[in-house]
Amino acid sequence: MEYNLNLEENSLREENNNETSYKNPIWVFGYGSLCWNPGFEYQQSVTGYVKGFSRRFWQGNTTHRGTDAKPGRVATLIEDKEGITWGKAFLIAAEDKAALPYLSTRECQLGGYRTYSINFHPRTLPSTSNNTGKNALLYVAIPENRHWLGAAPLPDIARQILECHGPSGSNAEYLLRLADFMREEVPEALDEHLFSLERLVRIFAADMKICLKTLIGEKPKDESRDAKPESSRIS
Ligand SMILES: N[C@@H](CCC(=O)N[C@@H](CS)C(=O)NCC(=O)O)C(=O)O
């Protein structure tokens, strides 16, 4: 699958993976672990969405939620003309010199993602008048990368997620915290792929008498400068 990298409103515009500083504050849009575990300092965050893409657990991962022997599955975006993907955008201060190098290592070097820019639509901040949203960096794994796994039957993906674990924790934590983020932040949004996987993981865990609470552990602390304690409901 080739991404149409031309400069249409909803397309991805590739950026230099190694760009580490910008003259102005810059938005980074997260739609996977960045939603609940950004791991970098930011000035503010806002829930929002991107158009023209859907989220899929089609990216393999051996450095955070899996191993070389048993790769896990993490989120990426695929082109979908009718798609809307909700996530969270983080504003990084222009003088911040740590966040982008951190993200480049975490996402690109370790995860096989590439850096793009896209228009995102904040839910609460006033979008620009012509409703094109705000420009943001985001990290997307495309099929040509070395970790790509691609589509598979949902039960197979769910079993893989339930079985895998890596240096950052269980693959199940990754899935369930993202589902939790969506329920808490965007209860009205439907993400059939995400919630079907969550349902299957919960069913398989019950069948195998796996305690998900133990598998998931404590939620990472928020790095925002005005961190508010967040409820982390995992049952
Ligand atoms: N780029 C997506 C996905 C990012 C993602 O999930 N990356 C993984 C694999 S490189 C990661 O950083 N995981 C950290 C973790 O699982 O705690 C996002 O915006 O959230």
Coordinates of N, CA and C and ligand atoms in Angstrom, one line a residue:
M1 N 0.9 -1.2 0.0 CA 0.0 0.0 0.0 C 0.9 1.2 0.0
E2 N 0.8 2.1 -1.0 CA 1.5 3.3 -1.1 C 0.7 4.4 -0.5
Y3 N 1.3 5.2 0.4 CA 0.5 6.4 0.8 C 0.6 7.5 -0.2
N4 N -0.5 8.1 -0.5 CA -0.5 9.3 -1.4 C 0.1 10.4 -0.7
L5 N 1.4 10.7 -0.9 CA 2.0 11.8 -0.1 C 1.8 13.1 -0.7
N6 N 0.8 13.2 -1.6 CA 0.7 14.6 -2.2 C 0.0 15.5 -1.2
L7 N 0.0 16.8 -1.4 CA -0.3 17.7 -0.3 C -1.8 18.0 -0.2
E8 N -2.6 16.9 -0.2 CA -4.0 17.2 0.0 C -4.3 17.3 1.5
E9 N -5.5 17.8 1.8 CA -5.8 18.1 3.2 C -5.7 16.9 4.1
N10 N -6.1 15.8 3.7 CA -6.1 14.6 4.6 C -4.9 13.7 4.4
S11 N -3.9 14.1 3.5 CA -2.9 13.1 3.3 C -1.7 13.4 4.2
L12 N -0.8 12.4 4.2 CA 0.4 12.5 5.1 C 1.5 13.2 4.3
R13 N 2.2 14.1 5.0 CA 3.3 14.8 4.3 C 4.6 14.4 5.0
E14 N 5.5 13.6 4.3 CA 6.6 13.1 5.0 C 7.5 14.2 5.5
E15 N 8.1 14.0 6.7 CA 9.0 14.9 7.3 C 10.3 14.2 7.6
N16 N 11.4 14.9 7.9 CA 12.7 14.4 8.1 C 12.7 13.7 9.5
N17 N 12.9 12.4 9.6 CA 12.9 11.7 10.9 C 13.8 12.3 11.9
N18 N 14.8 13.0 11.4 CA 15.9 13.4 12.4 C 15.7 14.9 12.7
E19 N 14.6 15.5 12.2 CA 14.4 16.9 12.6 C 14.2 17.0 14.1
T20 N 15.1 17.8 14.8 CA 14.9 17.7 16.3 C 14.5 19.0 16.9
S21 N 14.4 20.1 16.1 CA 13.9 21.3 16.7 C 13.2 22.2 15.7
Y22 N 12.3 22.9 16.1 CA 11.5 23.8 15.3 C 11.5 25.2 15.9
K23 N 11.2 26.2 15.0 CA 11.3 27.6 15.5 C 10.1 27.9 16.4
N24 N 8.9 27.3 16.2 CA 7.7 27.5 16.9 C 7.3 26.3 17.7
P25 N 6.4 26.5 18.7 CA 5.8 25.3 19.3 C 5.2 24.4 18.3
I26 N 5.3 23.1 18.5 CA 4.9 22.1 17.5 C 3.9 21.1 18.1
W27 N 2.9 20.8 17.4 CA 1.9 19.8 17.8 C 2.4 18.4 17.4
V28 N 2.2 17.4 18.2 CA 2.5 16.0 17.9 C 1.2 15.3 18.1
F29 N 0.7 14.6 17.1 CA -0.6 13.8 17.3 C -0.3 12.4 17.5
G30 N -0.9 11.8 18.6 CA -0.8 10.4 19.0 C -2.1 9.7 18.8
Y31 N -2.0 8.4 18.4 CA -3.3 7.6 18.3 C -3.1 6.2 18.8
G32 N -1.9 6.0 19.4 CA -1.6 4.7 20.0 C -1.2 4.9 21.4
S33 N 0.0 4.4 21.7 CA 0.5 4.5 23.1 C 0.8 5.9 23.5
L34 N 1.0 6.8 22.5 CA 1.2 8.2 22.8 C 0.0 8.8 23.5
C35 N -1.2 8.3 23.2 CA -2.4 8.8 23.9 C -2.4 8.7 25.4
W36 N -1.8 7.6 25.9 CA -1.8 7.4 27.4 C -0.4 7.3 28.0
N37 N 0.6 7.3 27.1 CA 1.9 7.2 27.6 C 2.9 8.1 26.8
P38 N 2.7 9.4 26.7 CA 3.5 10.2 25.8 C 5.0 10.1 26.1
G39 N 5.3 10.2 27.4 CA 6.7 10.0 27.8 C 7.6 11.2 27.6
F40 N 7.1 12.4 27.2 CA 7.8 13.6 27.0 C 7.0 14.8 27.6
E41 N 7.8 15.9 27.8 CA 7.1 17.0 28.4 C 6.3 17.8 27.3
Y42 N 5.2 18.4 27.7 CA 4.4 19.1 26.7 C 3.7 20.3 27.5
Q43 N 3.4 21.3 26.7 CA 2.7 22.5 27.3 C 1.2 22.3 27.5
Q44 N 0.6 21.6 26.5 CA -0.8 21.3 26.7 C -1.2 20.2 25.8
S45 N -2.3 19.6 26.0 CA -2.7 18.5 25.2 C -4.2 18.7 24.9
V46 N -4.6 18.1 23.8 CA -6.1 18.2 23.4 C -6.5 17.0 22.6
T47 N -7.6 16.5 23.0 CA -8.2 15.4 22.2 C -8.7 15.9 20.9
G48 N -8.4 15.1 19.8 CA -8.8 15.5 18.5 C -8.8 14.3 17.5
Y49 N -9.0 14.6 16.2 CA -9.0 13.5 15.3 C -8.3 13.9 14.0
V50 N -8.0 12.9 13.2 CA -7.5 13.1 11.8 C -8.5 12.4 10.9
K51 N -8.6 13.0 9.7 CA -9.5 12.4 8.7 C -8.8 11.7 7.6
G52 N -9.4 10.7 7.0 CA -8.8 10.0 5.9 C -8.0 8.8 6.3
F53 N -8.0 8.4 7.6 CA -7.2 7.3 8.1 C -8.0 6.5 9.1
S54 N -7.7 5.2 9.2 CA -8.2 4.4 10.3 C -7.1 3.7 11.0
R55 N -7.3 3.4 12.3 CA -6.3 2.8 13.1 C -6.4 1.3 13.0
R56 N -5.2 0.6 12.9 CA -5.2 -0.8 12.8 C -4.0 -1.3 13.6
F57 N -4.2 -2.5 14.3 CA -3.1 -3.2 15.0 C -2.3 -4.0 14.0
W58 N -1.7 -3.4 13.0 CA -1.0 -4.2 11.9 C 0.5 -4.0 12.0
Q59 N 1.0 -3.2 13.0 CA 2.5 -3.0 13.0 C 3.1 -3.9 14.1
G60 N 4.1 -4.7 13.7 CA 4.7 -5.6 14.7 C 5.6 -4.7 15.6
N61 N 5.9 -5.3 16.8 CA 6.8 -4.6 17.6 C 7.6 -5.5 18.5
T62 N 9.0 -5.3 18.5 CA 9.9 -6.2 19.2 C 10.6 -5.5 20.3
T63 N 10.4 -4.2 20.4 CA 11.2 -3.4 21.4 C 10.4 -2.8 22.5
H64 N 9.1 -2.8 22.5 CA 8.3 -2.3 23.6 C 7.3 -3.3 24.1
R65 N 6.5 -3.9 23.2 CA 5.4 -4.8 23.6 C 5.6 -6.2 23.0
G66 N 6.8 -6.6 22.6 CA 7.1 -7.9 22.1 C 8.6 -8.1 22.1
T67 N 9.0 -9.3 21.6 CA 10.4 -9.6 21.5 C 10.7 -10.1 20.1
D68 N 12.0 -10.3 19.7 CA 12.3 -10.8 18.4 C 11.6 -12.1 18.2
A69 N 11.6 -13.0 19.3 CA 11.0 -14.3 19.1 C 9.5 -14.2 19.1
K70 N 8.9 -13.3 19.8 CA 7.4 -13.2 19.8 C 7.0 -11.7 19.7
P71 N 7.0 -11.2 18.4 CA 6.7 -9.8 18.2 C 5.2 -9.5 18.6
G72 N 5.1 -8.3 19.3 CA 3.7 -7.9 19.6 C 3.1 -7.1 18.4
R73 N 1.9 -6.6 18.7 CA 1.2 -5.8 17.6 C 0.8 -4.4 18.2
V74 N 1.2 -3.3 17.5 CA 0.9 -2.0 18.0 C 0.1 -1.2 16.9
A75 N -0.3 -0.1 17.2 CA -1.2 0.7 16.3 C -0.4 1.4 15.2
T76 N -1.0 1.4 14.0 CA -0.6 2.4 12.9 C -1.9 2.9 12.3
L77 N -1.7 3.7 11.2 CA -2.8 4.2 10.5 C -2.8 3.7 9.1
I78 N -4.0 3.4 8.5 CA -4.0 3.0 7.1 C -5.0 4.0 6.4
E79 N -4.7 4.2 5.1 CA -5.6 5.2 4.4 C -7.0 4.6 4.3
D80 N -8.0 5.5 4.6 CA -9.4 5.1 4.5 C -10.2 6.4 4.3
K81 N -10.6 6.5 3.0 CA -11.2 7.8 2.7 C -12.3 8.3 3.6
E82 N -13.0 7.3 4.2 CA -14.1 7.7 5.1 C -13.7 7.7 6.6
G83 N -12.4 7.3 6.8 CA -11.9 7.1 8.1 C -11.7 8.3 9.0
I84 N -12.0 8.2 10.3 CA -11.7 9.3 11.2 C -11.0 8.5 12.4
T85 N -9.8 9.0 12.8 CA -9.1 8.4 13.9 C -9.0 9.4 15.0
W86 N -9.5 9.1 16.2 CA -9.4 10.0 17.3 C -8.1 9.7 18.1
G87 N -7.5 10.7 18.7 CA -6.3 10.5 19.5 C -6.1 11.8 20.3
K88 N -4.9 12.0 20.7 CA -4.6 13.2 21.5 C -3.3 13.9 20.9
A89 N -3.4 15.2 20.8 CA -2.3 16.0 20.3 C -1.6 16.8 21.5
F90 N -0.3 16.9 21.4 CA 0.5 17.4 22.5 C 1.3 18.6 21.9
L91 N 1.3 19.7 22.6 CA 2.0 20.9 22.1 C 3.4 21.0 22.8
I92 N 4.4 20.9 22.0 CA 5.8 20.9 22.5 C 6.4 22.3 22.3
A93 N 7.0 22.8 23.4 CA 7.5 24.2 23.4 C 8.7 24.2 22.4
A94 N 8.8 25.4 21.7 CA 9.8 25.6 20.7 C 11.2 25.4 21.3
E95 N 11.4 25.8 22.6 CA 12.7 25.7 23.2 C 13.0 24.2 23.7
D96 N 12.0 23.4 23.7 CA 12.2 22.0 24.2 C 13.1 21.3 23.2
K97 N 14.2 20.8 23.7 CA 15.2 20.1 22.8 C 15.2 18.6 23.0
A98 N 14.3 18.1 23.9 CA 14.4 16.7 24.3 C 13.2 15.9 23.6
A99 N 12.1 16.5 23.5 CA 10.9 15.7 23.1 C 11.1 15.1 21.7
L100 N 11.5 15.9 20.7 CA 11.5 15.3 19.3 C 12.6 14.2 19.2
P101 N 13.8 14.4 19.8 CA 14.8 13.3 19.7 C 14.3 12.1 20.4
Y102 N 13.6 12.3 21.5 CA 13.0 11.1 22.3 C 12.0 10.4 21.3
L103 N 11.1 11.1 20.7 CA 10.1 10.5 19.8 C 10.8 9.9 18.6
S104 N 11.8 10.5 18.1 CA 12.5 9.9 16.9 C 13.1 8.5 17.3
T105 N 13.7 8.5 18.5 CA 14.3 7.2 18.9 C 13.1 6.2 19.2
R106 N 12.1 6.6 20.0 CA 11.1 5.7 20.4 C 10.3 5.2 19.2
E107 N 9.9 6.1 18.3 CA 9.0 5.7 17.2 C 9.7 5.2 16.0
C108 N 10.8 5.9 15.6 CA 11.4 5.7 14.3 C 12.5 4.6 14.5
Q109 N 13.5 4.9 15.3 CA 14.6 3.9 15.4 C 14.1 2.6 16.0
L110 N 13.4 2.7 17.1 CA 12.9 1.5 17.8 C 11.7 0.8 17.2
G111 N 10.8 1.7 16.6 CA 9.5 1.1 16.2 C 9.2 1.0 14.8
G112 N 10.1 1.5 13.9 CA 9.9 1.4 12.5 C 8.9 2.3 11.9
Y113 N 8.5 3.3 12.7 CA 7.6 4.4 12.2 C 8.3 5.4 11.5
R114 N 7.6 6.2 10.6 CA 8.2 7.3 9.9 C 7.4 8.6 10.3
T115 N 8.1 9.7 10.2 CA 7.5 11.0 10.6 C 6.8 11.7 9.5
Y116 N 5.6 12.0 9.7 CA 4.8 12.7 8.7 C 4.2 14.0 9.4
S117 N 3.6 14.8 8.6 CA 2.7 15.9 9.2 C 1.4 15.8 8.6
I118 N 0.4 16.2 9.3 CA -1.0 16.0 8.9 C -1.8 17.2 9.6
N119 N -3.0 17.4 9.0 CA -3.9 18.3 9.7 C -4.7 17.5 10.8
F120 N -4.7 18.0 12.0 CA -5.6 17.4 13.0 C -6.6 18.3 13.4
H121 N -7.7 17.8 13.9 CA -8.9 18.6 14.3 C -9.1 18.5 15.8
P122 N -8.7 19.6 16.5 CA -8.9 19.5 18.0 C -10.4 19.5 18.3
R123 N -10.8 18.8 19.3 CA -12.2 18.8 19.7 C -12.6 20.1 20.4
T124 N -11.6 20.6 21.2 CA -12.0 21.8 22.0 C -11.4 23.1 21.5
L125 N -10.2 23.1 20.9 CA -9.6 24.3 20.5 C -10.2 24.8 19.2
P126 N -10.4 26.1 19.0 CA -11.0 26.6 17.8 C -10.1 26.1 16.6
S127 N -10.7 25.3 15.7 CA -9.9 25.0 14.5 C -9.8 26.3 13.7
T128 N -8.9 26.2 12.7 CA -8.8 27.4 11.8 C -10.1 27.7 11.1
S129 N -10.3 28.9 10.7 CA -11.6 29.3 10.2 C -12.0 28.4 9.0
N130 N -11.0 28.0 8.2 CA -11.5 27.2 7.0 C -11.6 25.7 7.4
N131 N -11.6 25.4 8.8 CA -11.8 24.1 9.3 C -10.8 23.1 8.7
T132 N -9.5 23.6 8.4 CA -8.5 22.6 7.9 C -7.8 22.0 9.2
G133 N -8.1 22.5 10.4 CA -7.5 22.0 11.6 C -6.1 22.6 11.8
K134 N -5.3 21.9 12.6 CA -4.0 22.4 12.9 C -3.0 21.4 12.4
N135 N -1.8 21.9 12.0 CA -0.8 21.0 11.5 C 0.0 20.3 12.7
A136 N 0.2 19.0 12.5 CA 0.9 18.3 13.6 C 1.8 17.2 13.0
L137 N 2.8 16.9 13.7 CA 3.7 15.8 13.4 C 2.9 14.5 13.9
L138 N 3.1 13.4 13.2 CA 2.7 12.1 13.7 C 3.6 11.0 13.1
Y139 N 3.5 9.9 13.8 CA 4.4 8.8 13.4 C 3.5 7.6 12.9
V140 N 3.8 7.2 11.7 CA 3.0 6.2 11.0 C 3.9 5.1 10.5
A141 N 3.5 3.8 10.7 CA 4.2 2.7 10.2 C 3.6 2.3 8.9
I142 N 4.4 2.3 7.8 CA 3.9 1.9 6.5 C 4.3 0.5 6.2
P143 N 3.7 -0.2 5.2 CA 3.9 -1.6 5.0 C 5.4 -2.0 4.7
E144 N 6.1 -1.0 4.2 CA 7.5 -1.3 3.7 C 8.5 -1.4 4.9
N145 N 8.0 -1.2 6.2 CA 9.0 -1.2 7.3 C 9.2 -2.6 7.8
R146 N 10.4 -2.8 8.4 CA 10.9 -4.1 8.7 C 10.0 -4.9 9.8
H147 N 9.1 -4.1 10.5 CA 8.3 -4.8 11.6 C 6.9 -5.0 11.1
W148 N 6.6 -4.6 9.9 CA 5.2 -4.7 9.4 C 4.6 -6.1 9.5
L149 N 3.4 -6.3 10.1 CA 2.7 -7.6 10.1 C 1.5 -7.6 9.2
G150 N 0.8 -6.5 9.1 CA -0.4 -6.4 8.2 C -1.6 -7.0 8.8
A151 N -2.6 -7.2 7.9 CA -3.9 -7.7 8.4 C -3.8 -9.2 8.8
A152 N -4.7 -9.6 9.7 CA -4.9 -10.9 10.1 C -6.3 -11.0 10.7
P153 N -6.8 -12.3 10.8 CA -8.2 -12.4 11.5 C -8.1 -11.8 12.9
L154 N -9.1 -11.1 13.3 CA -9.1 -10.5 14.6 C -8.8 -11.4 15.8
P155 N -9.4 -12.7 15.8 CA -9.1 -13.6 16.9 C -7.6 -13.9 16.9
D156 N -6.9 -14.0 15.8 CA -5.5 -14.3 15.8 C -4.7 -13.1 16.3
I157 N -5.1 -11.9 15.9 CA -4.5 -10.7 16.5 C -4.7 -10.6 18.0
A158 N -5.9 -10.9 18.4 CA -6.2 -10.8 19.9 C -5.3 -11.8 20.7
R159 N -5.2 -13.0 20.2 CA -4.4 -14.0 20.9 C -2.9 -13.6 20.9
Q160 N -2.5 -13.0 19.8 CA -1.1 -12.6 19.8 C -0.9 -11.5 20.8
I161 N -1.8 -10.5 20.9 CA -1.7 -9.4 21.9 C -1.7 -10.0 23.3
L162 N -2.6 -11.0 23.5 CA -2.7 -11.5 24.9 C -1.4 -12.3 25.3
E163 N -0.7 -12.8 24.3 CA 0.5 -13.7 24.6 C 1.8 -12.9 24.7
C164 N 1.8 -11.7 24.1 CA 3.0 -11.0 24.0 C 3.3 -10.0 25.1
H165 N 4.6 -9.8 25.3 CA 5.1 -8.9 26.4 C 6.5 -8.4 26.0
G166 N 6.8 -7.2 26.3 CA 8.1 -6.6 25.9 C 8.7 -5.8 27.0
P167 N 9.8 -5.0 26.8 CA 10.4 -4.2 27.8 C 9.5 -3.1 28.4
S168 N 8.5 -2.7 27.6 CA 7.6 -1.6 28.2 C 6.4 -2.2 28.9
G169 N 6.2 -3.5 28.8 CA 5.1 -4.2 29.4 C 4.3 -5.1 28.5
S170 N 3.1 -5.5 28.9 CA 2.4 -6.4 28.1 C 1.7 -5.8 26.9
N171 N 1.6 -6.6 25.9 CA 0.9 -6.0 24.7 C -0.6 -5.8 25.0
A172 N -1.1 -6.5 26.0 CA -2.5 -6.3 26.4 C -2.7 -5.0 27.0
E173 N -1.7 -4.5 27.8 CA -1.8 -3.2 28.4 C -1.9 -2.1 27.4
Y174 N -1.1 -2.2 26.3 CA -1.1 -1.3 25.2 C -2.6 -1.2 24.6
L175 N -3.2 -2.3 24.4 CA -4.5 -2.3 23.8 C -5.6 -1.8 24.7
L176 N -5.5 -2.3 26.0 CA -6.6 -2.0 26.9 C -6.5 -0.5 27.4
R177 N -5.3 0.0 27.5 CA -5.2 1.4 27.9 C -5.7 2.4 26.8
L178 N -5.4 1.9 25.5 CA -5.9 2.7 24.4 C -7.4 2.7 24.3
A179 N -8.0 1.5 24.6 CA -9.5 1.4 24.6 C -10.0 2.2 25.7
D180 N -9.4 2.2 26.9 CA -9.8 3.0 28.0 C -9.7 4.5 27.7
F181 N -8.7 4.9 27.0 CA -8.5 6.3 26.6 C -9.7 6.7 25.7
M182 N -10.0 5.9 24.8 CA -11.1 6.2 23.9 C -12.4 6.3 24.6
R183 N -12.7 5.4 25.5 CA -14.0 5.4 26.3 C -14.1 6.7 27.1
E184 N -12.9 7.0 27.7 CA -12.9 8.2 28.6 C -13.0 9.5 27.9
E185 N -12.2 9.6 26.8 CA -12.1 10.9 26.1 C -13.1 11.1 25.0
V186 N -13.4 10.0 24.3 CA -14.3 10.1 23.1 C -15.4 9.1 23.2
P187 N -16.2 9.1 24.2 CA -17.2 8.0 24.4 C -18.1 7.8 23.2
E188 N -18.3 8.9 22.4 CA -19.2 8.8 21.3 C -18.6 8.1 20.1
A189 N -17.2 8.0 20.1 CA -16.6 7.5 18.9 C -16.6 6.0 18.8
L190 N -16.8 5.5 17.6 CA -16.8 4.0 17.3 C -15.5 3.7 16.7
D191 N -14.8 2.7 17.2 CA -13.6 2.2 16.6 C -13.7 0.7 16.6
E192 N -14.4 0.1 15.6 CA -14.8 -1.3 15.6 C -13.5 -2.2 15.8
H193 N -12.5 -1.8 15.1 CA -11.3 -2.7 15.1 C -10.7 -2.7 16.6
L194 N -10.6 -1.5 17.2 CA -10.0 -1.5 18.5 C -10.9 -2.2 19.6
F195 N -12.2 -1.9 19.5 CA -13.1 -2.4 20.6 C -13.4 -3.9 20.3
S196 N -13.3 -4.4 19.1 CA -13.5 -5.8 18.8 C -12.3 -6.6 19.4
L197 N -11.1 -6.0 19.2 CA -9.9 -6.6 19.7 C -10.0 -6.6 21.3
E198 N -10.4 -5.5 21.8 CA -10.5 -5.5 23.3 C -11.5 -6.6 23.8
R199 N -12.6 -6.7 23.1 CA -13.6 -7.7 23.6 C -13.0 -9.1 23.5
L200 N -12.3 -9.4 22.4 CA -11.7 -10.7 22.2 C -10.6 -11.0 23.2
V201 N -9.8 -10.0 23.5 CA -8.7 -10.2 24.5 C -9.4 -10.5 25.9
R202 N -10.4 -9.8 26.2 CA -11.1 -10.0 27.5 C -11.7 -11.5 27.6
I203 N -12.3 -11.9 26.4 CA -12.9 -13.2 26.4 C -11.8 -14.3 26.5
F204 N -10.8 -14.2 25.7 CA -9.7 -15.2 25.8 C -9.0 -15.2 27.1
A205 N -8.8 -14.0 27.7 CA -8.2 -13.9 29.1 C -9.0 -14.7 30.1
A206 N -10.4 -14.5 30.0 CA -11.3 -15.2 30.9 C -11.2 -16.7 30.7
D207 N -11.2 -17.1 29.4 CA -11.1 -18.5 29.1 C -9.8 -19.1 29.7
M208 N -8.8 -18.3 29.6 CA -7.4 -18.9 30.0 C -7.1 -18.6 31.4
K209 N -8.2 -18.0 32.1 CA -8.0 -17.6 33.6 C -6.8 -16.7 33.8
I210 N -6.6 -15.7 32.8 CA -5.5 -14.8 33.0 C -6.1 -13.5 33.6
C211 N -5.4 -13.0 34.7 CA -5.9 -11.8 35.4 C -5.4 -10.6 34.6
L212 N -6.2 -9.9 33.9 CA -5.8 -8.7 33.1 C -5.2 -7.6 34.0
K213 N -5.8 -7.4 35.2 CA -5.3 -6.4 36.1 C -3.8 -6.6 36.4
T214 N -3.5 -7.8 36.7 CA -2.0 -8.2 37.0 C -1.2 -7.9 35.7
L215 N -1.8 -8.3 34.6 CA -1.0 -8.2 33.3 C -0.7 -6.8 33.0
I216 N -1.6 -5.9 33.4 CA -1.5 -4.5 33.0 C -0.7 -3.6 33.9
G217 N -0.7 -3.8 35.2 CA 0.1 -3.0 36.1 C -0.3 -1.6 36.2
E218 N 0.6 -0.7 36.7 CA 0.3 0.7 37.0 C 0.4 1.5 35.8
K219 N -0.4 2.6 35.7 CA -0.4 3.5 34.6 C 0.8 4.4 34.7
P220 N 1.5 4.7 33.6 CA 2.7 5.6 33.6 C 2.2 7.0 34.1
K221 N 3.2 7.8 34.7 CA 2.8 9.1 35.2 C 2.8 10.1 34.0
D222 N 1.9 11.1 34.1 CA 1.8 12.1 33.0 C 2.9 13.1 33.1
E223 N 3.5 13.4 32.0 CA 4.7 14.3 32.0 C 4.2 15.8 31.7
S224 N 2.9 16.0 31.7 CA 2.5 17.4 31.3 C 2.9 18.4 32.4
R225 N 3.2 19.6 32.1 CA 3.6 20.6 33.1 C 2.4 20.9 34.0
D226 N 1.2 20.6 33.6 CA 0.1 20.9 34.5 C -0.7 19.6 34.6
A227 N 0.1 18.5 35.0 CA -0.5 17.2 35.0 C -1.7 17.2 36.0
K228 N -2.8 16.6 35.6 CA -3.9 16.4 36.5 C -4.0 14.9 36.7
P229 N -4.3 14.5 38.0 CA -4.4 13.0 38.2 C -5.5 12.5 37.2
E230 N -5.2 11.4 36.5 CA -6.2 10.9 35.6 C -6.7 9.6 36.2
S231 N -7.9 9.3 36.0 CA -8.4 8.0 36.4 C -7.9 7.0 35.4
S232 N -7.4 5.9 36.0 CA -7.0 4.9 35.0 C -7.8 3.6 35.3
R233 N -9.0 3.5 34.6 CA -9.9 2.4 35.0 C -9.5 1.2 34.1
I234 N -9.0 0.2 34.7 CA -8.8 -1.0 34.0 C -9.5 -2.1 34.9
S235 N -10.5 -2.8 34.3 CA -11.1 -3.7 35.2 C -10.8 -5.1 34.7
Ligands
LIG1 N1 2.6 6.5 16.5 C1 1.5 5.9 17.2 C2 1.9 4.6 17.8 C3 3.1 4.8 18.7 C4 3.4 3.6 19.4 O1 2.5 2.9 19.9 N2 4.7 3.2 19.4 C5 5.0 2.1 20.2 C6 5.9 1.2 19.5 S1 7.3 1.9 18.9 C7 5.5 2.7 21.5 O2 6.1 3.7 21.6 N3 5.3 2.0 22.5 C8 5.6 2.4 23.9 C9 4.8 1.6 24.8 O3 4.3 0.6 24.3 O4 4.7 1.9 26.0 C10 1.0 6.9 18.3 O5 1.0 8.0 17.8 O6 0.7 6.6 19.4

